[in-house]
Amino acid sequence: MNKQLTIIKNKDEIISLIQIKKIKVLGIDGNDGVGKTTLASEIAEKLGLTHIEVDKYLVKDSNGYLKFLDLEKLKADINKNAGKKIIIEGVMLYAVLEQIDFKVDEVIYVAKNPFLYDWLDEYSGKFVGLSFDEIIKLEEESVNLVNNIINPNSKPYKMDGFRLEVYEYSYKFRPWEKADIIFET
């Protein structure tokens, strides 16, 4: 890991930091369902920022994410807001920003236990030192163990689609290491 993680659990502290640093373009990243949109909406409302939600550019029912975003429309909407203070938030944000060649001033990574800690050395995370294939196998085995207890006749679980994309992104980008702040919900 390149830098010390700054983990914050208080929204007001994040808002104060944004004001102090005079951030004009803020990125908010994190897995699905961790509270990115809620945090972005609250920050946007309190500080008068324009909120751009990447999920709104997603073709629905696609069983995936990055390949199913309307990146041209996203870029156009970002360009329409050039010069304004904005928040752009979404799953796999670093990959999205890379694809549209767009830079933000700072990124907040929104995390929920235990996912983040599974990846971290300092917490002896279960994914530390494993290859991507080993991580996926471990997760599939865990799901299959539970499924077999609930229904011994269940078909074996094979991670695919959106969930697999999230793990690939996490493995490749390690967004919590790149982020300026981690907001733990």
mmCIF file of C-alpha atoms in Angstrom:
data_model
loop_
_atom_site.group_PDB
_atom_site.id
_atom_site.type_symbol
_atom_site.label_atom_id
_atom_site.label_comp_id
_atom_site.label_asym_id
_atom_site.label_seq_id
_atom_site.Cartn_x
_atom_site.Cartn_y
_atom_site.Cartn_z
ATOM 1 C CA MET A 1 0.000 0.000 0.000
ATOM 2 C CA ASN A 2 1.349 3.400 -0.988
ATOM 3 C CA LYS A 3 -0.242 5.674 1.594
ATOM 4 C CA GLN A 4 -1.929 5.628 4.968
ATOM 5 C CA LEU A 5 -5.690 5.142 4.700
ATOM 6 C CA THR A 6 -7.793 7.996 6.050
ATOM 7 C CA ILE A 7 -11.006 6.413 7.301
ATOM 8 C CA ILE A 8 -13.820 8.773 8.285
ATOM 9 C CA LYS A 9 -17.169 7.729 9.714
ATOM 10 C CA ASN A 10 -18.794 11.162 10.028
ATOM 11 C CA LYS A 11 -20.475 12.874 7.048
ATOM 12 C CA ASP A 12 -20.068 16.334 8.562
ATOM 13 C CA GLU A 13 -16.303 15.794 8.758
ATOM 14 C CA ILE A 14 -16.241 14.952 5.038
ATOM 15 C CA ILE A 15 -18.276 18.039 4.196
ATOM 16 C CA SER A 16 -15.872 20.200 6.228
ATOM 17 C CA LEU A 17 -12.872 18.702 4.418
ATOM 18 C CA ILE A 18 -14.449 19.417 1.022
ATOM 19 C CA GLN A 19 -15.044 23.028 2.047
ATOM 20 C CA ILE A 20 -11.537 23.481 3.474
ATOM 21 C CA LYS A 21 -9.838 21.952 0.429
ATOM 22 C CA LYS A 22 -12.088 23.909 -1.952
ATOM 23 C CA ILE A 23 -12.695 20.795 -4.052
ATOM 24 C CA LYS A 24 -14.386 21.595 -7.360
ATOM 25 C CA VAL A 25 -14.756 18.091 -8.828
ATOM 26 C CA LEU A 26 -15.309 15.287 -6.346
ATOM 27 C CA GLY A 27 -15.525 11.591 -7.169
ATOM 28 C CA ILE A 28 -17.324 9.080 -4.985
ATOM 29 C CA ASP A 29 -16.590 5.382 -5.548
ATOM 30 C CA GLY A 30 -17.602 2.179 -3.788
ATOM 31 C CA ASN A 31 -19.527 -1.034 -4.240
ATOM 32 C CA ASP A 32 -23.227 -1.176 -4.949
ATOM 33 C CA GLY A 33 -25.468 -0.495 -1.989
ATOM 34 C CA VAL A 34 -22.890 1.088 0.325
ATOM 35 C CA GLY A 35 -24.395 4.592 0.357
ATOM 36 C CA LYS A 36 -22.535 6.461 -2.416
ATOM 37 C CA THR A 37 -25.641 8.087 -3.848
ATOM 38 C CA THR A 38 -26.966 9.074 -0.427
ATOM 39 C CA LEU A 39 -23.624 10.629 0.536
ATOM 40 C CA ALA A 40 -23.312 12.429 -2.814
ATOM 41 C CA SER A 41 -26.877 13.775 -2.563
ATOM 42 C CA GLU A 42 -26.308 15.095 0.951
ATOM 43 C CA ILE A 43 -23.007 16.736 0.014
ATOM 44 C CA ALA A 44 -24.504 18.220 -3.155
ATOM 45 C CA GLU A 45 -27.453 19.633 -1.239
ATOM 46 C CA LYS A 46 -25.373 21.107 1.603
ATOM 47 C CA LEU A 47 -22.663 22.578 -0.637
ATOM 48 C CA GLY A 48 -24.636 23.399 -3.782
ATOM 49 C CA LEU A 49 -22.779 20.977 -6.040
ATOM 50 C CA THR A 50 -24.166 19.349 -9.180
ATOM 51 C CA HIS A 51 -24.587 15.599 -8.662
ATOM 52 C CA ILE A 52 -23.838 13.309 -11.608
ATOM 53 C CA GLU A 53 -24.877 9.724 -10.886
ATOM 54 C CA VAL A 54 -23.108 7.247 -13.195
ATOM 55 C CA ASP A 55 -25.844 4.623 -12.721
ATOM 56 C CA LYS A 56 -28.232 6.873 -14.664
ATOM 57 C CA TYR A 57 -26.140 6.198 -17.784
ATOM 58 C CA LEU A 58 -26.539 2.443 -17.481
ATOM 59 C CA VAL A 59 -28.572 0.400 -19.938
ATOM 60 C CA LYS A 60 -30.962 -1.460 -17.627
ATOM 61 C CA ASP A 61 -31.146 -5.262 -17.280
ATOM 62 C CA SER A 62 -27.721 -5.733 -18.843
ATOM 63 C CA ASN A 63 -26.110 -8.116 -16.274
ATOM 64 C CA GLY A 64 -22.999 -5.996 -16.319
ATOM 65 C CA TYR A 65 -21.821 -2.461 -15.856
ATOM 66 C CA LEU A 66 -18.835 -0.935 -17.631
ATOM 67 C CA LYS A 67 -19.732 -2.224 -21.101
ATOM 68 C CA PHE A 68 -23.303 -1.049 -20.644
ATOM 69 C CA LEU A 69 -22.746 2.603 -19.807
ATOM 70 C CA ASP A 70 -23.587 5.360 -22.280
ATOM 71 C CA LEU A 71 -20.184 6.998 -21.911
ATOM 72 C CA GLU A 72 -20.777 9.588 -24.632
ATOM 73 C CA LYS A 73 -23.868 10.898 -22.853
ATOM 74 C CA LEU A 74 -21.994 10.877 -19.535
ATOM 75 C CA LYS A 75 -19.142 12.906 -21.058
ATOM 76 C CA ALA A 76 -21.603 15.323 -22.633
ATOM 77 C CA ASP A 77 -23.352 15.902 -19.314
ATOM 78 C CA ILE A 78 -20.034 16.424 -17.541
ATOM 79 C CA ASN A 79 -19.027 18.938 -20.227
ATOM 80 C CA LYS A 80 -22.380 20.751 -19.824
ATOM 81 C CA ASN A 81 -21.413 21.300 -16.199
ATOM 82 C CA ALA A 82 -17.847 22.471 -16.913
ATOM 83 C CA GLY A 83 -16.866 25.233 -14.537
ATOM 84 C CA LYS A 84 -19.429 24.194 -11.922
ATOM 85 C CA LYS A 85 -18.637 22.322 -8.755
ATOM 86 C CA ILE A 86 -19.701 18.727 -9.312
ATOM 87 C CA ILE A 87 -19.822 15.326 -7.678
ATOM 88 C CA ILE A 88 -19.588 12.319 -9.947
ATOM 89 C CA GLU A 89 -20.390 9.079 -8.185
ATOM 90 C CA GLY A 90 -20.765 5.486 -9.167
ATOM 91 C CA VAL A 91 -19.614 1.922 -8.913
ATOM 92 C CA MET A 92 -16.165 1.272 -10.432
ATOM 93 C CA LEU A 93 -15.573 5.011 -10.724
ATOM 94 C CA TYR A 94 -11.845 4.871 -11.494
ATOM 95 C CA ALA A 95 -12.542 2.583 -14.475
ATOM 96 C CA VAL A 96 -15.327 4.894 -15.680
ATOM 97 C CA LEU A 97 -13.107 7.981 -15.347
ATOM 98 C CA GLU A 98 -10.317 6.178 -17.200
ATOM 99 C CA GLN A 99 -12.669 5.309 -20.063
ATOM 100 C CA ILE A 100 -13.909 8.878 -20.469
ATOM 101 C CA ASP A 101 -10.477 10.395 -19.786
ATOM 102 C CA PHE A 102 -11.774 12.621 -17.006
ATOM 103 C CA LYS A 103 -9.973 13.750 -13.854
ATOM 104 C CA VAL A 104 -11.413 14.629 -10.468
ATOM 105 C CA ASP A 105 -9.751 16.626 -7.703
ATOM 106 C CA GLU A 106 -10.325 14.022 -4.987
ATOM 107 C CA VAL A 107 -12.088 10.711 -4.497
ATOM 108 C CA ILE A 108 -14.012 9.360 -1.544
ATOM 109 C CA TYR A 109 -14.274 5.579 -1.425
ATOM 110 C CA VAL A 110 -17.412 4.519 0.436
ATOM 111 C CA ALA A 111 -16.894 1.225 2.238
ATOM 112 C CA LYS A 112 -18.961 -1.148 4.270
ATOM 113 C CA ASN A 113 -17.558 -3.907 6.435
ATOM 114 C CA PRO A 114 -16.318 -6.511 5.797
ATOM 115 C CA PHE A 115 -15.611 -6.092 2.042
ATOM 116 C CA LEU A 116 -12.859 -3.487 2.403
ATOM 117 C CA TYR A 117 -11.102 -5.317 5.221
ATOM 118 C CA ASP A 118 -11.004 -8.540 3.187
ATOM 119 C CA TRP A 119 -8.442 -6.808 0.918
ATOM 120 C CA LEU A 120 -6.222 -5.102 3.501
ATOM 121 C CA ASP A 121 -2.881 -6.379 4.821
ATOM 122 C CA GLU A 122 -3.181 -4.513 8.090
ATOM 123 C CA TYR A 123 -6.412 -6.378 8.895
ATOM 124 C CA SER A 124 -5.101 -9.767 7.692
ATOM 125 C CA GLY A 125 -7.800 -9.722 5.034
ATOM 126 C CA LYS A 126 -8.811 -13.019 3.517
ATOM 127 C CA PHE A 127 -7.870 -11.876 -0.020
ATOM 128 C CA VAL A 128 -4.350 -10.704 0.858
ATOM 129 C CA GLY A 129 -1.762 -12.499 -1.275
ATOM 130 C CA LEU A 130 -4.335 -14.342 -3.381
ATOM 131 C CA SER A 131 -4.572 -14.253 -7.158
ATOM 132 C CA PHE A 132 -7.793 -13.047 -8.745
ATOM 133 C CA ASP A 133 -8.809 -16.613 -9.608
ATOM 134 C CA GLU A 134 -8.196 -17.712 -6.020
ATOM 135 C CA ILE A 135 -10.372 -14.880 -4.701
ATOM 136 C CA ILE A 136 -13.240 -15.815 -7.003
ATOM 137 C CA LYS A 137 -12.912 -19.491 -6.093
ATOM 138 C CA LEU A 138 -12.976 -18.609 -2.381
ATOM 139 C CA GLU A 139 -16.102 -16.484 -2.794
ATOM 140 C CA GLU A 140 -17.864 -19.113 -4.919
ATOM 141 C CA GLU A 141 -17.046 -21.787 -2.328
ATOM 142 C CA SER A 142 -18.488 -19.609 0.446
ATOM 143 C CA VAL A 143 -21.733 -19.038 -1.447
ATOM 144 C CA ASN A 144 -21.985 -22.716 -2.382
ATOM 145 C CA LEU A 145 -21.475 -23.748 1.242
ATOM 146 C CA VAL A 146 -24.407 -21.606 2.354
ATOM 147 C CA ASN A 147 -26.550 -22.617 -0.641
ATOM 148 C CA ASN A 148 -25.968 -26.307 0.080
ATOM 149 C CA ILE A 149 -27.034 -25.854 3.708
ATOM 150 C CA ILE A 150 -30.208 -24.041 2.643
ATOM 151 C CA ASN A 151 -30.938 -26.337 -0.316
ATOM 152 C CA PRO A 152 -28.734 -29.406 -0.816
ATOM 153 C CA ASN A 153 -30.070 -29.729 -4.385
ATOM 154 C CA SER A 154 -29.061 -26.205 -5.443
ATOM 155 C CA LYS A 155 -26.984 -25.724 -8.570
ATOM 156 C CA PRO A 156 -23.375 -24.670 -7.967
ATOM 157 C CA TYR A 157 -22.926 -20.911 -7.867
ATOM 158 C CA LYS A 158 -20.566 -19.438 -10.469
ATOM 159 C CA MET A 159 -19.807 -15.742 -10.095
ATOM 160 C CA ASP A 160 -20.495 -13.801 -13.297
ATOM 161 C CA GLY A 161 -21.919 -10.566 -14.663
ATOM 162 C CA PHE A 162 -21.944 -7.489 -12.482
ATOM 163 C CA ARG A 163 -20.643 -9.203 -9.333
ATOM 164 C CA LEU A 164 -17.621 -10.590 -11.196
ATOM 165 C CA GLU A 165 -16.984 -7.125 -12.647
ATOM 166 C CA VAL A 166 -16.953 -5.623 -9.142
ATOM 167 C CA TYR A 167 -14.332 -8.128 -8.001
ATOM 168 C CA GLU A 168 -12.241 -7.636 -11.163
ATOM 169 C CA TYR A 169 -12.370 -3.883 -10.647
ATOM 170 C CA SER A 170 -11.472 -4.186 -6.963
ATOM 171 C CA TYR A 171 -8.560 -6.489 -7.747
ATOM 172 C CA LYS A 172 -7.189 -4.362 -10.594
ATOM 173 C CA PHE A 173 -7.788 -0.814 -9.347
ATOM 174 C CA ARG A 174 -7.719 -1.221 -5.541
ATOM 175 C CA PRO A 175 -9.760 1.991 -5.338
ATOM 176 C CA TRP A 176 -9.481 2.284 -1.538
ATOM 177 C CA GLU A 177 -5.711 2.728 -1.988
ATOM 178 C CA LYS A 178 -6.122 5.449 -4.624
ATOM 179 C CA ALA A 179 -8.868 7.326 -2.810
ATOM 180 C CA ASP A 180 -8.088 10.398 -0.756
ATOM 181 C CA ILE A 181 -10.685 9.516 1.876
ATOM 182 C CA ILE A 182 -12.475 6.338 2.875
ATOM 183 C CA PHE A 183 -15.941 6.895 4.258
ATOM 184 C CA GLU A 184 -17.027 3.892 6.276
ATOM 185 C CA THR A 185 -20.760 3.322 6.603
#
